[in-house]
Coordinates of N, CA and C and ligand atoms in Angstrom, one line a residue:
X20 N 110.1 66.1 131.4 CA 110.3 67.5 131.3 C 110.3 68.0 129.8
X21 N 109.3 69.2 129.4 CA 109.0 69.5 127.9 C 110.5 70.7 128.1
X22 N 111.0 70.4 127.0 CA 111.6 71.5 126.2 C 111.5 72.5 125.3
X23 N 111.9 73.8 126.0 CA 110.8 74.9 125.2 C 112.2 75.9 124.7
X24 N 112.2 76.2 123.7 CA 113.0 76.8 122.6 C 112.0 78.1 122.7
X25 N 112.5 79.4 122.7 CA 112.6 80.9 123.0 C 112.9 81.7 121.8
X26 N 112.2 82.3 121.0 CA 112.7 83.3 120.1 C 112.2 84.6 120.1
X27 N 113.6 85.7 119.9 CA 113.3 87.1 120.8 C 114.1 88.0 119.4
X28 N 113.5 89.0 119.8 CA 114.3 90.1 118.7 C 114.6 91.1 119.6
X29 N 114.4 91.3 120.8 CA 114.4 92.3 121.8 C 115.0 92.1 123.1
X30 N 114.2 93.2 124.2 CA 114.5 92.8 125.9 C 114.5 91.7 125.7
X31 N 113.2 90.4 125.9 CA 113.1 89.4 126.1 C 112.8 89.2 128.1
X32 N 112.3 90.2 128.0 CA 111.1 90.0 129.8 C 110.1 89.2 129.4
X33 N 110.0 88.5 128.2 CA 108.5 88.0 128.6 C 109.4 86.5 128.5
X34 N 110.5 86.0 127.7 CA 111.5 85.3 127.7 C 111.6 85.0 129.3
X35 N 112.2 86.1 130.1 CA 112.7 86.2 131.4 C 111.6 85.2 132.1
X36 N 110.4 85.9 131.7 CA 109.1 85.2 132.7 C 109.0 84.1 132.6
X37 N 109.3 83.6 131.2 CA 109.2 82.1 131.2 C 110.2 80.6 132.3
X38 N 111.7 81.5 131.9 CA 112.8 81.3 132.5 C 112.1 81.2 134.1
X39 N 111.6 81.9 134.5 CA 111.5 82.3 135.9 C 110.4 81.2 136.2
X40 N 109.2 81.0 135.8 CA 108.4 80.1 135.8 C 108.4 79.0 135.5
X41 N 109.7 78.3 134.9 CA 110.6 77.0 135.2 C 110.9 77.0 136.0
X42 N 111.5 78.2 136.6 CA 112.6 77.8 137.9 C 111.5 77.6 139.2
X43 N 110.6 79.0 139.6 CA 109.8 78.9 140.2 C 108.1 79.3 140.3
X44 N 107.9 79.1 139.3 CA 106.5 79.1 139.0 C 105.6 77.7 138.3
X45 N 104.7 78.3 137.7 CA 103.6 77.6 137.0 C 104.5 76.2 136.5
X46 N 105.3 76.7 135.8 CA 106.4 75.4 135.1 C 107.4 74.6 135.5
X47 N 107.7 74.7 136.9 CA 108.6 74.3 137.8 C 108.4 72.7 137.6
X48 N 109.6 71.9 137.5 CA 109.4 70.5 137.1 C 108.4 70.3 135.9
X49 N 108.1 70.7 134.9 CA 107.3 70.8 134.1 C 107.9 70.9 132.7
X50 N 108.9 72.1 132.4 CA 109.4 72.5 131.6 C 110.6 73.0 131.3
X51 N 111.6 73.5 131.1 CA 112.7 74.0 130.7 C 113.0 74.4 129.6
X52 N 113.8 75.5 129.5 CA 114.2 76.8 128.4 C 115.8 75.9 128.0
X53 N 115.6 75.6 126.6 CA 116.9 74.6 126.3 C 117.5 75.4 125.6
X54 N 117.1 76.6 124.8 CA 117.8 78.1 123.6 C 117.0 78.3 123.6
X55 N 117.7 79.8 123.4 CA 117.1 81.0 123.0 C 117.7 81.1 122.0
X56 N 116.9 82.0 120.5 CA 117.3 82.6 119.4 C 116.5 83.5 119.2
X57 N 117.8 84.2 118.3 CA 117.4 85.7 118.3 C 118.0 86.4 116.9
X58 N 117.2 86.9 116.4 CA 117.3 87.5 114.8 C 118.1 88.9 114.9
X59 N 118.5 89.0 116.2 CA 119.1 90.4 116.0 C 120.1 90.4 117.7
X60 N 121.2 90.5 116.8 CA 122.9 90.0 117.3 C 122.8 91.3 118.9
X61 N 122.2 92.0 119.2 CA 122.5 93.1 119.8 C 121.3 92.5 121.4
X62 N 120.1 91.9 120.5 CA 118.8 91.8 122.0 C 119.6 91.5 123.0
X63 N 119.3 92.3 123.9 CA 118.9 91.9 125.4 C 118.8 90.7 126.0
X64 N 117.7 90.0 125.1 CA 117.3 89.1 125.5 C 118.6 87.9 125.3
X65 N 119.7 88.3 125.1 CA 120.8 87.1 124.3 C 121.4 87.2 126.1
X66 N 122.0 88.2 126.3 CA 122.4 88.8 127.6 C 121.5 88.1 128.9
X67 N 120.4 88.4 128.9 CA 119.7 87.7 129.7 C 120.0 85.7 130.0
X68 N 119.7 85.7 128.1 CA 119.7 83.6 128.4 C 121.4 83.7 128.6
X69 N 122.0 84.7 128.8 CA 123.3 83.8 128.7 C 123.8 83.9 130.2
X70 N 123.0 84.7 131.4 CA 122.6 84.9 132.7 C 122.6 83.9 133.4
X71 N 121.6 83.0 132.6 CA 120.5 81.7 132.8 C 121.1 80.3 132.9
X72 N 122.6 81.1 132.2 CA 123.2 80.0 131.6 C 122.1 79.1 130.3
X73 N 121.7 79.4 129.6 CA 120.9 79.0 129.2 C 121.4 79.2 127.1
X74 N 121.8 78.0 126.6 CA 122.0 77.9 125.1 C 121.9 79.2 124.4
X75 N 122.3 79.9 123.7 CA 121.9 80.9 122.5 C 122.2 80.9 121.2
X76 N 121.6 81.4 120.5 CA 121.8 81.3 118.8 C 121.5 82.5 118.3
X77 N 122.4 83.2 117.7 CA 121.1 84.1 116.5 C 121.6 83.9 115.1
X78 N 120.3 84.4 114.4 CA 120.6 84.1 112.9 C 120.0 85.7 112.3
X79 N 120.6 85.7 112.0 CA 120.7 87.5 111.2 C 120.2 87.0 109.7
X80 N 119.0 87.7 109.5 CA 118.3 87.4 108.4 C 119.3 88.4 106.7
X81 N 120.0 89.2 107.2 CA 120.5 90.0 106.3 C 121.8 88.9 105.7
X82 N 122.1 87.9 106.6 CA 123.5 87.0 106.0 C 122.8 85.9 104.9
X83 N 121.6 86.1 105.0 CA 120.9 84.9 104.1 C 120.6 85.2 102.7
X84 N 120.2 84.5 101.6 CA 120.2 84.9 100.0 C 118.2 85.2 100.2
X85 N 117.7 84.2 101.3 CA 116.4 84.3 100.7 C 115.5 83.7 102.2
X86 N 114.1 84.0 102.4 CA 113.4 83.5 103.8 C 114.1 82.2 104.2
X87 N 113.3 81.3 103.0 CA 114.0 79.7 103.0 C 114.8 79.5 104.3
X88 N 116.1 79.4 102.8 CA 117.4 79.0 103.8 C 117.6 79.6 105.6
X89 N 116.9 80.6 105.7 CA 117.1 81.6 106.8 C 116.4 80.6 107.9
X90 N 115.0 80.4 107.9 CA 114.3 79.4 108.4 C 114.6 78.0 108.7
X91 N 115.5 77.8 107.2 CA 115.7 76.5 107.4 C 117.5 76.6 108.5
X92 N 117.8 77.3 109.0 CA 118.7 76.8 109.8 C 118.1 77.2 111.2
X93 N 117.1 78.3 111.3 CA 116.4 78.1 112.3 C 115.9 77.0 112.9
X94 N 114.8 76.1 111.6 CA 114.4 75.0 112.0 C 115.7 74.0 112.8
X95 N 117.0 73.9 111.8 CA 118.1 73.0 112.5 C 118.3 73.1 113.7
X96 N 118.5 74.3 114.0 CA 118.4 75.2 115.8 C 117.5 74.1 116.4
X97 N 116.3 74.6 116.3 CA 115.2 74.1 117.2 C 115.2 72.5 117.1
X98 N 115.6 71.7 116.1 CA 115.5 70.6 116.3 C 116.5 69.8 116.8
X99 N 117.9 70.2 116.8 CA 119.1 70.1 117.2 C 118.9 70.3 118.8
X100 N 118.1 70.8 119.2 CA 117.8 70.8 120.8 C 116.5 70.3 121.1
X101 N 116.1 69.7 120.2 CA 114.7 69.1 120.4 C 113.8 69.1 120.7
X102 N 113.3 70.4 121.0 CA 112.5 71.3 121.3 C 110.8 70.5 120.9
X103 N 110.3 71.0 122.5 CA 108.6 70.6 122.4 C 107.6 71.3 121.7
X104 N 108.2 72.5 122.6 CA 107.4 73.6 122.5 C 108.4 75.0 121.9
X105 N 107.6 75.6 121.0 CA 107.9 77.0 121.1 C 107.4 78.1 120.9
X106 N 108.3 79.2 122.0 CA 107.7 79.9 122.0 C 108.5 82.0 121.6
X107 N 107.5 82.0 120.7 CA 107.9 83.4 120.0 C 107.1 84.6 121.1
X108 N 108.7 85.3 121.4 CA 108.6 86.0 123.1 C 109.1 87.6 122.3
X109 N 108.3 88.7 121.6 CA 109.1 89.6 121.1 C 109.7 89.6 119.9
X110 N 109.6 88.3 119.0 CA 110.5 87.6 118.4 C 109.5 88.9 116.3
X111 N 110.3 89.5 116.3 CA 109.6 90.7 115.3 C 109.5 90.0 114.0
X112 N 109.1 88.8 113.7 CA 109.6 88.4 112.2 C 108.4 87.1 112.5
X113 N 107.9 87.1 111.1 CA 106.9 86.3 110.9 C 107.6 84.8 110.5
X114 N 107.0 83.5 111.1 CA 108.0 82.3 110.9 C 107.4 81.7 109.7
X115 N 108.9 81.4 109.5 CA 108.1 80.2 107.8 C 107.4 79.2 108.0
X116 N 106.8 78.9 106.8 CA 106.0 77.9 106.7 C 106.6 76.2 107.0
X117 N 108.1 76.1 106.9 CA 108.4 74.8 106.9 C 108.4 75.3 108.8
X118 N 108.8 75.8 109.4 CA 108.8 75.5 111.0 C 107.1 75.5 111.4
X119 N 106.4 76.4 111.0 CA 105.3 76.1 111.3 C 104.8 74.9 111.1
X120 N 105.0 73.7 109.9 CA 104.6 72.7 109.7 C 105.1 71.7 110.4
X121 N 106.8 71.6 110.5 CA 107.5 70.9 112.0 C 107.1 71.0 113.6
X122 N 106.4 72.2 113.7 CA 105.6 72.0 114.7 C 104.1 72.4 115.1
X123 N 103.3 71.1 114.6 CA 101.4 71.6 114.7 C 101.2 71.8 116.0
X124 N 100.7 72.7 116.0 CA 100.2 73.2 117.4 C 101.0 73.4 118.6
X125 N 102.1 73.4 118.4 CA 103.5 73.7 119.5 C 104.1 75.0 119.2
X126 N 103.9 76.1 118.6 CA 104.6 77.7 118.5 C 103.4 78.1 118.7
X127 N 103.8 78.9 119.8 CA 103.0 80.4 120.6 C 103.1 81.4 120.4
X128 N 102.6 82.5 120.2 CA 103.3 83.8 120.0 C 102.6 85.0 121.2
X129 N 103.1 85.8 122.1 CA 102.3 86.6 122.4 C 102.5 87.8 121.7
X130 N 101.2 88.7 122.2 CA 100.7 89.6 121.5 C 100.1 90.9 122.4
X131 N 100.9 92.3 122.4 CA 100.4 93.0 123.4 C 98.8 93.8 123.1
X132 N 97.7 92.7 123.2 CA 96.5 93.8 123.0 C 95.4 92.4 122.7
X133 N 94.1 92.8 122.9 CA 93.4 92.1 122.6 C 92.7 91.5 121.5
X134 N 93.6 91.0 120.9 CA 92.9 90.2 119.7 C 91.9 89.6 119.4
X135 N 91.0 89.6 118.2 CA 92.3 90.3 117.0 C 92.0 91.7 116.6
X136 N 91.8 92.2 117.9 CA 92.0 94.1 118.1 C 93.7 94.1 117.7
X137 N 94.0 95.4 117.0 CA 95.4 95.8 117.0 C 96.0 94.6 116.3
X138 N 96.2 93.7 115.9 CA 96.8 92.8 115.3 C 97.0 93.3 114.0
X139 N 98.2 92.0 113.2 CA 98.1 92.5 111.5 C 99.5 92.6 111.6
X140 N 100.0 93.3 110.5 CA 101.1 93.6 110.0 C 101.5 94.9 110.4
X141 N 102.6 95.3 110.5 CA 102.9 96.5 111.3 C 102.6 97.2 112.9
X142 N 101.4 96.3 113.5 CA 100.7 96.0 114.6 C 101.9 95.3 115.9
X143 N 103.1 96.1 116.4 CA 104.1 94.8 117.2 C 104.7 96.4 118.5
X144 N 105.0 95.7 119.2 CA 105.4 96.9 120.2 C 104.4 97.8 120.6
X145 N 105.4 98.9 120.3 CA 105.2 100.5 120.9 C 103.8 100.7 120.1
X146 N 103.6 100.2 118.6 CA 102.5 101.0 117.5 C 101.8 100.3 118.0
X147 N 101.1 99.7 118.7 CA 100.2 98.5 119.2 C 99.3 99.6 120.5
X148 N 100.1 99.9 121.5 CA 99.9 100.6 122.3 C 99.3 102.3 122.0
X149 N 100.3 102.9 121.0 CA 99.9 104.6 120.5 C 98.4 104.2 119.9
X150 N 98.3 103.0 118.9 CA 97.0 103.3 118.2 C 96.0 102.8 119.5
X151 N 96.1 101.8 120.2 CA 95.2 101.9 121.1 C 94.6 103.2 121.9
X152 N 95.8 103.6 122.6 CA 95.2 104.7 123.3 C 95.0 106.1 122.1
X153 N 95.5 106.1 121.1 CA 94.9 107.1 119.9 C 93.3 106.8 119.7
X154 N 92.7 105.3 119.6 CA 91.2 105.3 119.6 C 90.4 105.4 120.7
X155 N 91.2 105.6 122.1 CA 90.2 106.0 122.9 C 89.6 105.1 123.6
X156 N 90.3 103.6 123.8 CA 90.1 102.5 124.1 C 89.7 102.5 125.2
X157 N 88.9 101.8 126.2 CA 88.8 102.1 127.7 C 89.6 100.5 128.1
X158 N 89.7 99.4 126.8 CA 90.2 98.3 127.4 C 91.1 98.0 126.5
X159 N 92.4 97.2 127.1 CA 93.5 96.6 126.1 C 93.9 95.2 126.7
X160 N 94.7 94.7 126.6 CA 95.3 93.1 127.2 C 96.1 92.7 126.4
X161 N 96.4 91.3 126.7 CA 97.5 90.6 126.3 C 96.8 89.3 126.1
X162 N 97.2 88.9 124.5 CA 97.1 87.7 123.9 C 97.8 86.8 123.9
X163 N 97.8 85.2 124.6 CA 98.8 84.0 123.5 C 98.1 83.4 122.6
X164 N 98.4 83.3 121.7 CA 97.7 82.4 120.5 C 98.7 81.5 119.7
X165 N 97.7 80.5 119.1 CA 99.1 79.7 118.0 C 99.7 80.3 116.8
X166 N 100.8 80.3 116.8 CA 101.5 81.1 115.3 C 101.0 80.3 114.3
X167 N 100.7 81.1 113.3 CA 100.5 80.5 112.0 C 101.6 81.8 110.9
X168 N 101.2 81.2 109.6 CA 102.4 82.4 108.8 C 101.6 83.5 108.6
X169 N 100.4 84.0 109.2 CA 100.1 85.5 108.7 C 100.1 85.8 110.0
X170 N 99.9 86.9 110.3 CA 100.6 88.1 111.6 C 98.9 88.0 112.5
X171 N 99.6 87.2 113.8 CA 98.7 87.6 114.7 C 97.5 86.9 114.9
X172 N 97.2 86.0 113.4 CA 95.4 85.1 113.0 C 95.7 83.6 113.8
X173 N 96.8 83.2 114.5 CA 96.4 82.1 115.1 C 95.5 82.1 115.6
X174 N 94.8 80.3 116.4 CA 93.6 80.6 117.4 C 94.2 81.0 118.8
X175 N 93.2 81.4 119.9 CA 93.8 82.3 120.7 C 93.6 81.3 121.8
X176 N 95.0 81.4 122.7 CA 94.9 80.1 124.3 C 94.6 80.6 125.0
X177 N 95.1 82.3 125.6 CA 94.8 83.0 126.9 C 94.6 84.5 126.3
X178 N 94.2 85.1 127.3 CA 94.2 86.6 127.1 C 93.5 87.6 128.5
X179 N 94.1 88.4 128.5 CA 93.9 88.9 130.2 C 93.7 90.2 129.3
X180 N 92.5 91.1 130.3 CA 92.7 92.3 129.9 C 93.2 93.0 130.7
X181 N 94.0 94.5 130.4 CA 94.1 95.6 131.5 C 93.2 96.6 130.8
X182 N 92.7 97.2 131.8 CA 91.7 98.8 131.5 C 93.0 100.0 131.1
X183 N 92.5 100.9 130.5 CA 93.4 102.1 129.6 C 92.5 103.0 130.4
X184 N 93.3 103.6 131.3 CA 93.6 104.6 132.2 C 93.4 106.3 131.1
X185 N 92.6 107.1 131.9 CA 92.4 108.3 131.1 C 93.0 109.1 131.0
X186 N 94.6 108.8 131.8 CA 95.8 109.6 131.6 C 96.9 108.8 131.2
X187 N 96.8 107.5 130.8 CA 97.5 106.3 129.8 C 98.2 107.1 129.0
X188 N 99.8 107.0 128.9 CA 100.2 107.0 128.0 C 100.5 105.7 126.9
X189 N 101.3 106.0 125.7 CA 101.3 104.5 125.1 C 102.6 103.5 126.5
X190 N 103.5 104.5 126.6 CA 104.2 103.8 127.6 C 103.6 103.0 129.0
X191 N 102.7 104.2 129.1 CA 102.1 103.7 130.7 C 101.4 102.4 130.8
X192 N 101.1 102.5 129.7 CA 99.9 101.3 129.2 C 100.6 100.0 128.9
X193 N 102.1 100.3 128.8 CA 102.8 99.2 127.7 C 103.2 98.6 128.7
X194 N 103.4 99.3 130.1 CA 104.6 98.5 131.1 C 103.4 97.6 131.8
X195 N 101.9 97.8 132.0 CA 100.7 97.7 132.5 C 100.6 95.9 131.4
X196 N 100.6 96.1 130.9 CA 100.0 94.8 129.3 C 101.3 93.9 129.3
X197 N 102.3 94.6 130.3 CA 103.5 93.7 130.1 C 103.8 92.7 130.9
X198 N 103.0 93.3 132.0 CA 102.9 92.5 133.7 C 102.2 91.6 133.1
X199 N 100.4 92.2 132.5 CA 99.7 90.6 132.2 C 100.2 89.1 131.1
X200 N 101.4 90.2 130.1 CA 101.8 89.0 129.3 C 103.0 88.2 130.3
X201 N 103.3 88.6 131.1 CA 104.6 88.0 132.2 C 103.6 86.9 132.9
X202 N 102.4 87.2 133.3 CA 101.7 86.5 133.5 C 101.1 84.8 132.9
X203 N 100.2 85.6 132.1 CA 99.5 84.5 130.6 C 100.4 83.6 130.1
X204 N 101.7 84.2 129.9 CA 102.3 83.3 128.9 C 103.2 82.0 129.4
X205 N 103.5 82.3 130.8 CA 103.7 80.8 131.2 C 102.4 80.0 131.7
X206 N 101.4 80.5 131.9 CA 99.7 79.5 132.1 C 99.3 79.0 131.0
X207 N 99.8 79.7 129.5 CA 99.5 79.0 128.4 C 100.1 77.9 128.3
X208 N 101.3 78.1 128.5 CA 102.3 77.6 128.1 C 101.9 76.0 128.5
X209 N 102.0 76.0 129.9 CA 101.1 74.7 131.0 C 100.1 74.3 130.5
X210 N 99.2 75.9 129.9 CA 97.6 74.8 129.1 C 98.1 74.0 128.0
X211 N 98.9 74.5 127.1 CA 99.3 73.7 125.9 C 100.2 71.7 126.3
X212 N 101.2 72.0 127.3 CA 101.6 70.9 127.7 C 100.6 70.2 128.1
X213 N 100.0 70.4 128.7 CA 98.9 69.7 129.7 C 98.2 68.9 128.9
X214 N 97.4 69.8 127.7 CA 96.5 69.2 126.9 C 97.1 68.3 126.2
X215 N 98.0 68.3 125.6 CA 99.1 67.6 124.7 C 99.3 66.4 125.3
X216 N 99.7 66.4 126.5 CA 100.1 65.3 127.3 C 99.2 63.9 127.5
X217 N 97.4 64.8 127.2 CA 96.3 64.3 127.7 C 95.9 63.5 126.1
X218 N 96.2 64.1 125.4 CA 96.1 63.6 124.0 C 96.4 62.2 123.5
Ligands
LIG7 C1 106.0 92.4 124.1 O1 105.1 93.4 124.5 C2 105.3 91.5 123.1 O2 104.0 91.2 123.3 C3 105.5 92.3 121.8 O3 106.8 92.8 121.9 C4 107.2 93.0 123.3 C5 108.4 92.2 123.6 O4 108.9 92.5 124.9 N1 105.3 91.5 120.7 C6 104.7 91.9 119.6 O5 104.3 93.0 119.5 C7 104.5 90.8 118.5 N2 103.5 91.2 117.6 P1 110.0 91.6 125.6 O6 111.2 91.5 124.6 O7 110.4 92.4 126.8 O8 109.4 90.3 125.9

């Protein structure tokens, strides 16, 4: 059974999906959610894993002197539960370099839109969706890719598109790209174990 470590700054529905697809989906006997952490004391998503019965952490970047140290107790998190895999679900904050290095090819991140359309810095949520449907897009989707430390340039594992509707709002569009990442991100999740496994 891989153990997958969860990090959310938000709802945490795509968190939820994962949860759900251990219990009864794609990942059933496969995987399990060992913590959740979360950079911001208030997410939803804390509420949810604590539903799940499921481990929680957060680490509030504001109590720390500098990235470093902030990271570096994140990393203790994730390793303190031993985590196989991880996966950045909403999670607003770019990961340091020492976790990225602790884990090659094991941190996912999704991404609402088709990359590396809409990606970058300031590119997360709601502004993801406005600038899409502001260009007039006829197509948008949902990305997993591997985190690396700049925003969004991992290589990419899945990606599903949805069509942008000619009466799309950013909302309409956002609940639409949210179903396909509820989707994708536990089939990645399985591509990544699988391959790993085969290695
Ligand atoms: C999701 O749409 C996710 O793709 C996006 O935030 C939302 C979180 O929703 N992430 C980014 O924009 C990262 N660049 P959730 O908390 O309900 O899973």
């Amino acid at each position: 059974m891989k153990k997958i470590a969860v990090l959310v700054s938000g709802g945490g529905s795509n968190m939820q999906s994962i949860v759900d697809s251990t219990k009864k989906g794609v990942l059933k006997g496969i995987a399990k959610v060992v913590l959740v952490i979360s950079n911001n004391v208030c997410a939803y998503a804390l509420e949810r894993a604590e539903k799940e019965k499921i481990k929680t952490a957060c680490f509030e970047r504001k109590y720390y002197s500098d990235d470093r140290s902030y990271d570096n107790d994140i990393l203790r998190a994730l390793k303190s539960c031993e985590a196989d895999i991880v996966c950045l679900a909403g999670y607003m904050r770019i990961v340091g370099k020492n976790i990225i290095d602790a884990y090659p090819g094991r941190i996912l991140n999704i991404h609402p839109a088709l990359l590396p359309k809409y990606g970058g810095k300031g590119m997360y949520g709601h502004h993801v969706h406005e600038a899409v449907v502001k260009a007039g897009e006829c197509k948008s989707g949902a990305t997993v890719h591997f985190a690396d430390e700049n925003y969004d340039t991992g290589s990419i594992i899945a990606q599903q598109e949805v069509d942008v509707l000619k009466d799309d709002t950013p909302q309409t569009l956002a609940k639409r790209v949210l179903e396909a990442e509820h989707k994708i991100y536990p089939e990645a999740i399985l591509k990544i174990i699988t391959k790993k496994s085969e290695e």
